[in-house]
Amino acid sequence: MDRRIISAAKRLSRKSALRFARDEDGHIVVFTAIMATLMLMLAGVGIDIINFETVRTKQQQTLDRATLAAASLTQELDAESVVRDYFAKADMADHLRLVQFQRTFNASTVRAEAEIELTPIFMNLYDLSDSTKLVARGASQAEQRINNIEIMLVLDVSGSMAGTKLTNLKSAASEFIDTVMSQDIENRVSIGIVPYNGQVNLPQYLQSMFNAEDDHEVDFVNCFDLPATTYNSLTLSRTTPMPVTAHADTYSTTSTGYIAPTHSNAVVATGNRWCPPATGHLTGNVIRAPTNNRTALKAHINGLSAIGATSINAGLKWGAALLDPSARSLYTGMVAQGQTPSYFGNRPFEYNDREAMKIIVLMTDGEHFAEERVNEAYRHGTSPIWRANSVNQYSIFHQARVNTSSSTNICNSRPFYVPHLNAWHSRPWNGSNPSSSTCYSTTATYTGATRQDWQTLWANVRLSWVAQQFYVRPLGVTQTNQMNAMRSQTPINTMNTQLQQVCGLAKAREVMIYGIAFEAPTNGRALIENCASSPAHYFNAQGLEISTAFRSIATNISQLKLTQ
């Protein structure tokens, strides 16, 4: 080969080699490939971590929700079952490792632990042994605690409770008190008692805390004729005028024609007064202020006596009112009277206090009986009726019998009716007849007879006798019309509505109402069942089953397994 050609070829090869050595084109591709590989590795690890965190977060959220639900004091189901159900529905049943549950007198605590081992996808691409694992562990503990429990026992003591019924009630209620109080070592539970029949009687110190009007001042008779508007709320105002229930027998009937005020159909039938005096065997038939003194509570229960009609609406109203926060000033008074311990002086608690629970146990053996109350004009103050000082005989003044057209006609007026004589006189009966010529005078004063006030009259004779002798016979009005003028009746349907109004208001405030219908008729059972917080809070008891009902309620309260 030509040497020149070979030499030229050698020169060209050296130049190409030098040029190749000096050329930097393509280096970025190598760098990019390396960096892309690293980024893909990191992205894969990131995906593994995101997947891990997603599982861990879901697991923790399930733990939190499950323990909160299981620890709820209104939870009926077994705590472990609740937690496992939450994990099953979250498709994490295999995560759960531990469930611990503890329920004390006033608290419920649930602890749960969960764990799952995850095999990451991308991390193990770089681990030839495929041994990389991620473990998601979680734990949650939930506690719901109620520090304070307020209970009102609203108990029927109407006449139909006499005998075995009342005996069984006393035994059941006393056992209830023992059961509930036995675990209260921190003075957290208070129990009050509201006995009711046709009315609710108050101890004197409690009545004096309200704005009582038309008070007859009869000892141990301290019921109020609650205005209809009081059933529109849970409160009972201490400033609103509250008429004291007249100490009158409005229910007993009488005879037509004249009968003496001492006749058996004229005198008061004590059991037919709407507010029987809480004396003698009736000492327990008054409100017992909330306390945790077991001895005092059981003594009060044992002092209950059966008498009178049935006003479930009034009983529940007082029970609910004494759980209402507005009653706090009443508790202050109860403490001052030594009826309630000082450490309960800050009760009743607010409805939204999550560390407090309010409970009413409402019991009846009957149904509503139309309540009667004496109308205002006949309830209190001076009456137009006179009583002779020397004999137990009466007369009444009727203004309509005074002819004021002239002085002569005034003189000749005979406005005093004397029932036992069926005659009209010019003056009150004082044991003797006035002269036929005796003038009536609008300014005269009288001796030998005393004008009666209504409360004194009602202490001695029944309302129907007064209507018959002093109005029906002399004026010719009907007995029904005169009775309606003197007293009012609350229709049973109205009482039923009032009861359900208070039930609804209390339940809306999360007051737990347990209802016991004790050998009650159909209507009574329906009233109590509708009032109870739920079907699980209602008991239809016969005979000794009332003990079972109270026992179940006491156990539920002690364990705080309250259903909603």
XYZ file of N, CA and C in Angstrom, residues 79-180:
306
model
N -69.004 -4.918 75.721
C -67.984 -4.006 75.202
C -67.119 -4.664 74.137
N -66.666 -5.893 74.374
C -65.803 -6.562 73.398
C -66.549 -6.804 72.091
N -67.835 -7.149 72.205
C -68.629 -7.367 70.992
C -68.746 -6.093 70.174
N -68.900 -4.965 70.862
C -69.001 -3.684 70.161
C -67.708 -3.382 69.411
N -66.576 -3.544 70.095
C -65.284 -3.248 69.472
C -65.041 -4.172 68.279
N -65.291 -5.457 68.468
C -65.070 -6.403 67.368
C -65.984 -6.110 66.179
N -67.193 -5.675 66.473
C -68.114 -5.345 65.390
C -67.599 -4.157 64.575
N -67.053 -3.163 65.264
C -66.492 -2.008 64.559
C -65.352 -2.437 63.639
N -64.473 -3.331 64.125
C -63.331 -3.758 63.315
C -63.780 -4.648 62.163
N -64.803 -5.458 62.403
C -65.301 -6.311 61.321
C -65.880 -5.466 60.196
N -66.639 -4.433 60.572
C -67.244 -3.579 59.552
C -66.205 -2.729 58.826
N -65.064 -2.513 59.466
C -63.975 -1.777 58.816
C -63.059 -2.710 58.032
N -63.436 -4.010 57.968
C -62.631 -5.032 57.292
C -61.244 -5.125 57.918
N -61.203 -5.047 59.228
C -59.941 -5.114 59.960
C -60.035 -6.090 61.134
N -60.873 -7.097 60.996
C -61.089 -8.020 62.106
C -59.793 -8.674 62.571
N -58.851 -8.908 61.627
C -57.598 -9.572 61.982
C -56.601 -8.629 62.646
N -56.940 -7.346 62.749
C -56.036 -6.382 63.380
C -56.136 -6.420 64.906
N -57.310 -6.748 65.422
C -57.575 -6.587 66.855
C -56.774 -7.591 67.674
N -56.105 -7.084 68.694
C -55.273 -7.935 69.541
C -55.776 -8.020 70.984
N -56.405 -6.941 71.478
C -56.769 -6.927 72.899
C -57.962 -6.002 73.117
N -58.913 -6.454 73.952
C -60.009 -5.599 74.406
C -60.146 -5.786 75.912
N -60.029 -4.697 76.645
C -60.199 -4.729 78.099
C -61.353 -3.806 78.479
N -62.182 -4.262 79.424
C -63.370 -3.493 79.805
C -63.506 -3.482 81.322
N -63.798 -2.303 81.839
C -64.033 -2.184 83.282
C -65.196 -1.227 83.513
N -66.160 -1.649 84.314
C -67.278 -0.779 84.675
C -67.330 -0.679 86.191
N -67.274 0.528 86.676
C -67.398 0.783 88.105
C -68.743 1.448 88.355
N -68.938 1.882 89.590
C -70.248 2.445 89.955
C -70.642 3.604 89.066
N -69.674 4.442 88.747
C -70.057 5.646 88.006
C -69.188 5.891 86.779
N -68.525 4.823 86.277
C -67.669 5.020 85.110
C -67.577 3.739 84.294
N -67.286 3.919 83.019
C -67.089 2.805 82.104
C -65.812 3.073 81.321
N -64.866 2.102 81.343
C -63.575 2.270 80.676
C -63.332 1.101 79.732
N -62.935 1.404 78.506
C -62.624 0.374 77.512
C -61.262 0.689 76.903
N -60.382 -0.337 76.854
C -59.081 -0.195 76.201
C -58.973 -1.264 75.126
N -58.482 -0.874 73.971
C -58.311 -1.820 72.873
C -56.966 -1.583 72.203
N -56.359 -2.676 71.738
C -55.086 -2.602 71.022
C -55.220 -3.352 69.702
N -54.563 -2.831 68.680
C -54.611 -3.456 67.355
C -53.217 -3.440 66.739
N -52.962 -4.426 65.886
C -51.642 -4.519 65.243
C -51.777 -5.303 63.945
N -51.078 -4.849 62.922
C -51.062 -5.568 61.650
C -49.674 -5.435 61.026
N -49.153 -6.543 60.467
C -47.838 -6.547 59.810
C -48.051 -6.439 58.308
N -47.426 -5.437 57.709
C -47.584 -5.187 56.283
C -46.278 -5.486 55.548
N -46.380 -6.117 54.386
C -45.203 -6.375 53.545
C -45.166 -5.330 52.435
N -44.181 -4.428 52.475
C -44.131 -3.374 51.451
C -43.721 -3.961 50.101
N -44.245 -3.386 49.062
C -43.961 -3.893 47.713
C -42.616 -3.390 47.218
N -42.434 -2.104 47.238
C -41.244 -1.509 46.624
C -40.001 -1.673 47.480
N -40.168 -1.587 48.785
C -38.979 -1.724 49.635
C -38.325 -3.080 49.444
N -39.143 -4.102 49.223
C -38.574 -5.436 49.074
C -37.972 -5.684 47.696
N -38.165 -4.753 46.757
C -37.476 -4.863 45.470
C -35.980 -4.699 45.651
N -35.611 -3.988 46.680
C -34.197 -3.707 46.944
C -33.670 -4.543 48.103
N -34.530 -5.471 48.561
C -34.130 -6.358 49.655
C -34.214 -7.776 49.121
N -33.042 -8.323 48.745
C -33.025 -9.630 48.097
C -33.611 -10.719 48.977
N -33.573 -10.505 50.309
C -34.120 -11.524 51.216
C -35.628 -11.385 51.389
N -36.202 -10.294 50.858
C -37.652 -10.033 50.944
C -38.140 -10.062 52.401
N -37.338 -9.494 53.302
C -37.638 -9.580 54.741
C -38.111 -8.260 55.339
N -38.248 -7.213 54.552
C -38.683 -5.921 55.102
C -40.166 -5.979 55.471
N -40.495 -5.599 56.715
C -41.876 -5.580 57.202
C -42.154 -4.238 57.873
N -43.390 -3.767 57.737
C -43.855 -2.574 58.453
C -44.984 -2.996 59.392
N -44.903 -2.595 60.650
C -45.906 -3.001 61.650
C -46.694 -1.774 62.100
N -48.006 -1.800 61.875
C -48.894 -0.712 62.317
C -49.498 -1.097 63.663
N -49.092 -0.399 64.680
C -49.609 -0.671 66.028
C -50.446 0.518 66.494
N -51.496 0.246 67.243
C -52.327 1.320 67.779
C -53.015 0.889 69.057
N -53.346 1.855 69.871
C -54.079 1.591 71.119
C -54.999 2.776 71.392
N -56.103 2.491 72.038
C -57.046 3.556 72.387
C -57.748 3.185 73.685
N -57.960 4.179 74.504
C -58.696 3.972 75.757
C -59.748 5.071 75.885
N -60.968 4.665 76.131
C -62.068 5.624 76.282
C -62.730 5.418 77.633
N -63.089 6.524 78.242
C -63.773 6.457 79.535
C -64.931 7.443 79.534
N -66.067 6.961 79.963
C -67.191 7.861 80.209
C -67.538 7.760 81.688
N -67.616 8.901 82.324
C -67.790 8.925 83.775
C -68.962 9.822 84.147
N -69.769 9.334 85.072
C -70.826 10.150 85.660
C -70.527 10.265 87.147
N -70.253 11.474 87.572
C -69.872 11.679 88.962
C -71.067 11.859 89.888
N -72.208 12.259 89.341
C -73.333 12.620 90.198
C -74.638 12.064 89.643
N -75.435 11.485 90.525
C -76.718 10.910 90.135
C -77.805 11.476 91.037
N -78.859 11.989 90.416
C -80.004 12.542 91.143
C -81.232 11.693 90.820
N -81.862 11.155 91.846
C -83.002 10.254 91.666
C -84.211 10.790 92.423
N -85.366 10.763 91.768
C -86.628 11.077 92.438
C -87.555 9.877 92.299
N -88.022 9.368 93.438
C -89.018 8.301 93.455
C -90.397 8.947 93.546
N -91.189 8.807 92.509
C -92.535 9.398 92.461
C -93.525 8.248 92.633
N -94.109 8.144 93.828
C -94.826 6.936 94.232
C -96.304 7.198 94.512
N -97.141 6.340 93.985
C -98.593 6.414 94.151
C -98.976 5.909 95.543
N -99.652 6.766 96.324
C -100.150 6.354 97.644
C -101.662 6.594 97.715
N -102.349 6.422 96.593
C -103.801 6.591 96.570
C -104.469 5.460 97.345
N -105.760 5.608 97.576
C -106.487 4.641 98.393
C -106.423 3.224 97.878
N -106.326 3.048 96.566
C -106.290 1.701 95.992
C -104.996 0.958 96.299
N -104.019 1.647 96.850
C -102.746 1.011 97.211
C -102.801 0.346 98.583
N -103.926 0.444 99.263
C -104.030 -0.088 100.623
C -103.791 -1.598 100.646
N -103.267 -2.059 101.785
C -103.090 -3.493 101.982
C -101.801 -4.032 101.410
N -101.909 -5.180 100.758
C -100.731 -5.891 100.258
C -99.935 -5.066 99.261
N -100.627 -4.299 98.439
C -99.922 -3.480 97.447
C -98.917 -2.554 98.113
N -99.371 -1.837 99.130
C -98.482 -0.875 99.787
C -97.361 -1.596 100.514
N -97.679 -2.733 101.105
C -96.640 -3.523 101.777
C -95.552 -3.924 100.794
N -95.963 -4.397 99.630
C -94.992 -4.798 98.604
C -94.193 -3.605 98.091
N -94.862 -2.466 97.947
C -94.158 -1.258 97.497
C -93.086 -0.854 98.498
N -93.431 -0.857 99.774
C -92.467 -0.449 100.800
C -91.241 -1.354 100.782
N -91.481 -2.650 100.673
C -90.364 -3.595 100.645
C -89.492 -3.373 99.415
N -90.134 -3.198 98.259
C -89.387 -3.024 97.008
C -88.604 -1.721 97.001
N -89.232 -0.638 97.455
C -88.564 0.667 97.446
C -87.411 0.703 98.442
N -87.583 0.060 99.582
C -86.503 0.023 100.580
C -85.304 -0.749 100.050
N -85.573 -1.864 99.391
C -84.484 -2.640 98.793
C -83.786 -1.828 97.705
N -84.563 -1.093 96.939
C -84.012 -0.218 95.898
C -83.021 0.771 96.507
N -83.419 1.403 97.596
C -82.552 2.391 98.255
C -81.255 1.736 98.712
N -81.357 0.556 99.310
C -80.154 -0.144 99.770
C -79.228 -0.472 98.603
N -79.797 -0.965 97.525
C -78.983 -1.379 96.378
C -78.245 -0.201 95.757
N -78.968 0.882 95.543
C -78.361 2.046 94.888
C -77.331 2.709 95.788
